[in-house]
Short mmCIF file of C-alpha atoms in Angstrom, two decimals:
data_model
loop_
_atom_site.label_atom_id
_atom_site.label_comp_id
_atom_site.label_asym_id
_atom_site.label_seq_id
_atom_site.Cartn_x
_atom_site.Cartn_y
_atom_site.Cartn_z
CA PRO A 5 39.30 -9.24 -5.74
CA LEU A 6 36.35 -7.03 -3.78
CA GLU A 7 36.17 -5.51 -6.84
CA PRO A 8 34.53 -7.93 -8.03
CA LYS A 9 31.81 -8.19 -4.72
CA ALA A 10 31.46 -4.66 -4.13
CA ASN A 11 29.81 -5.23 -8.26
CA ALA A 12 27.66 -8.03 -7.45
CA LEU A 13 25.87 -6.19 -3.96
CA ILE A 14 25.00 -3.08 -6.83
CA GLN A 15 23.31 -6.05 -9.11
CA LEU A 16 21.75 -7.40 -6.30
CA SER A 17 20.87 -3.25 -5.14
CA TYR A 18 19.74 -2.80 -8.74
CA LYS A 19 17.67 -6.52 -9.26
CA ARG A 20 15.95 -6.07 -5.91
CA LYS A 21 15.41 -2.07 -6.79
CA VAL A 22 13.68 -3.00 -9.45
CA LEU A 23 11.37 -5.89 -7.89
CA ILE A 24 10.43 -2.82 -5.66
CA ASN A 25 8.34 -0.83 -8.58
CA LYS A 26 6.14 -5.26 -8.87
CA MET A 27 4.39 -5.48 -6.56
CA ILE A 28 0.07 -4.60 -6.40
CA GLN A 29 -1.69 -4.28 -9.85
CA GLN A 30 -4.25 -5.57 -11.23
CA GLU A 31 -6.59 -8.56 -9.57
CA THR A 32 -4.64 -8.15 -6.87
CA VAL A 33 -6.38 -8.67 -3.50
CA LEU A 34 -5.17 -6.32 -0.70
CA ASN A 35 -6.74 -5.68 2.57
CA VAL A 36 -7.98 -3.65 4.21
CA ILE A 37 -7.38 -1.71 7.34
CA ASP A 38 -9.20 0.27 8.78
CA ASN A 39 -13.18 1.00 10.37
CA SER A 40 -15.25 1.41 7.54
CA GLY A 41 -16.64 -1.91 7.83
CA ALA A 42 -14.61 -3.17 4.29
CA LYS A 43 -12.16 -6.27 5.06
CA LYS A 44 -11.03 -7.02 1.32
CA ALA A 45 -10.60 -5.39 -1.71
CA LYS A 46 -9.23 -5.66 -5.30
CA CYS A 47 -7.45 -3.88 -6.90
CA ILE A 48 -8.96 -3.05 -10.19
CA LYS A 49 -6.97 0.30 -11.78
CA VAL A 50 -3.30 1.72 -10.29
CA LEU A 51 -4.00 5.52 -11.01
CA GLY A 52 -0.97 7.92 -12.24
CA GLY A 53 -0.07 7.22 -15.72
CA PHE A 54 -1.17 5.62 -18.73
CA LYS A 55 1.52 2.60 -19.13
CA LYS A 56 1.64 1.84 -15.12
CA ARG A 57 0.80 -1.40 -14.50
CA TYR A 58 2.63 -1.53 -10.57
CA ALA A 59 1.43 0.33 -7.40
CA GLN A 60 3.45 1.07 -4.59
CA LEU A 61 4.24 1.77 -1.36
CA GLY A 62 2.02 5.16 -1.05
CA ASP A 63 0.16 4.81 -4.30
CA ILE A 64 -3.79 5.56 -5.27
CA ILE A 65 -5.54 2.77 -6.83
CA VAL A 66 -9.36 2.16 -7.30
CA VAL A 67 -10.26 -1.07 -5.98
CA SER A 68 -13.86 -2.60 -5.25
CA ILE A 69 -15.00 -4.14 -2.57
CA GLN A 70 -14.35 -7.52 -2.08
CA ARG A 71 -15.72 -8.80 1.87
CA LEU A 72 -16.72 -6.69 4.51
CA ARG A 73 -15.93 -6.87 8.32
CA LYS A 74 -18.79 -9.32 10.16
CA LYS A 75 -19.16 -7.45 12.78
CA SER A 76 -20.16 -4.13 10.74
CA LYS A 77 -22.06 -4.88 8.54
CA LYS A 78 -24.58 -2.87 10.00
CA THR A 79 -22.57 0.44 10.55
CA SER A 80 -20.90 -0.40 7.62
CA LYS A 81 -20.00 3.01 6.19
CA VAL A 82 -19.48 1.17 2.35
CA LEU A 83 -21.41 -1.72 0.84
CA LYS A 84 -20.19 -5.67 -0.55
CA GLY A 85 -18.99 -4.41 -4.84
CA GLY A 86 -18.26 -0.58 -4.38
CA VAL A 87 -15.94 0.96 -5.74
CA PHE A 88 -13.49 3.43 -4.14
CA ARG A 89 -10.56 4.97 -4.73
CA ALA A 90 -7.62 3.11 -1.52
CA LEU A 91 -4.11 3.94 -0.26
CA VAL A 92 -1.52 1.70 -0.51
CA VAL A 93 -0.21 1.28 3.06
CA GLN A 94 2.27 -1.97 3.59
CA THR A 95 3.90 -4.11 0.96
CA LYS A 96 4.74 -7.37 1.12
CA ASN A 97 7.91 -7.00 -0.96
CA SER A 98 10.64 -4.76 0.72
CA TYR A 99 11.59 -1.91 0.82
CA GLN A 100 14.61 -0.35 0.56
CA LYS A 101 14.70 3.70 2.57
CA LYS A 102 16.84 6.01 1.07
CA ASP A 103 19.28 4.89 3.98
CA GLY A 104 19.86 1.02 3.95
CA LEU A 105 18.04 -0.49 5.68
CA CYS A 106 14.98 -2.47 4.11
CA PHE A 107 11.96 -3.08 5.73
CA SER A 108 8.54 -5.69 4.74
CA LEU A 109 5.97 -6.55 6.02
CA ASP A 110 3.84 -9.65 6.22
CA ARG A 111 0.68 -8.20 4.24
CA ASN A 112 -0.81 -6.48 1.09
CA SER A 113 -2.91 -3.43 2.99
CA VAL A 114 -4.91 -0.35 1.95
CA VAL A 115 -6.89 2.00 3.59
CA LEU A 116 -9.63 3.65 1.28
CA ILE A 117 -10.57 6.75 0.92
CA ASN A 118 -12.94 9.18 -0.52
CA GLN A 119 -12.86 11.37 -4.10
CA GLN A 120 -11.72 14.44 -1.99
CA GLY A 121 -8.75 11.77 -1.11
CA ASN A 122 -9.44 11.57 2.62
CA PRO A 123 -9.57 8.77 4.33
CA ILE A 124 -13.55 6.72 4.55
CA GLY A 125 -12.44 5.75 7.48
CA THR A 126 -11.99 8.03 11.32
CA ARG A 127 -8.94 4.75 12.80
CA ILE A 128 -6.21 2.46 10.57
CA LEU A 129 -5.82 0.00 12.74
CA ALA A 130 -2.28 -1.33 12.18
CA PRO A 131 1.10 1.21 11.48
CA VAL A 132 1.81 2.60 8.25
CA PRO A 133 5.43 3.69 6.80
CA LYS A 134 7.44 6.83 7.21
CA LEU A 135 6.86 7.36 3.49
CA LEU A 136 3.96 8.52 4.31
CA LYS A 137 4.40 11.59 5.51
CA LYS A 138 7.01 12.58 3.07
CA LYS A 139 4.73 11.95 0.20
CA LYS A 140 2.63 14.67 2.55
CA PHE A 141 -0.60 11.90 3.44
CA PHE A 142 -0.08 13.63 6.98
CA LYS A 143 -3.83 12.90 7.19
CA PHE A 144 -3.38 8.61 7.54
CA VAL A 145 -0.45 8.81 9.65
CA SER A 146 -2.03 10.86 12.12
CA LEU A 147 -5.42 8.37 12.21
CA SER A 148 -2.89 5.61 12.18
CA VAL A 149 -1.66 3.08 15.43
CA GLY A 150 2.29 4.09 14.60
CA LEU A 151 5.60 4.75 12.43
CA LEU A 152 7.26 2.32 10.36
#
């Protein structure tokens, strides 16, 4: 009687892993959580291979700026319609760590970066996951409010 339950858990975790990968794709509208001046951005392309369709935490995508923040329109470092690279730092779908702990966030968010991979803004206004530290994005971890 214990074996079917164990098999069900394995299948459930396998399905969850499949759902984790299908998160951000083309035409997804994302929040920008740095002080570069952008508020909303739309994903144009997921980088990392010619058949890569979905982006998850720590992936780099190409975005187009859709809306600017009202307070910083004059001092904004970006313009509406501008095309930039961005790092995915928050996703709505749950992410499972290796120790079994699952966490999910309330929005899909990115941080704008330049061609060299450095952030355009000088602050990140929300906590970022520890996964970015493992993927060698130390600059983003140091600019953020905290770690998840």
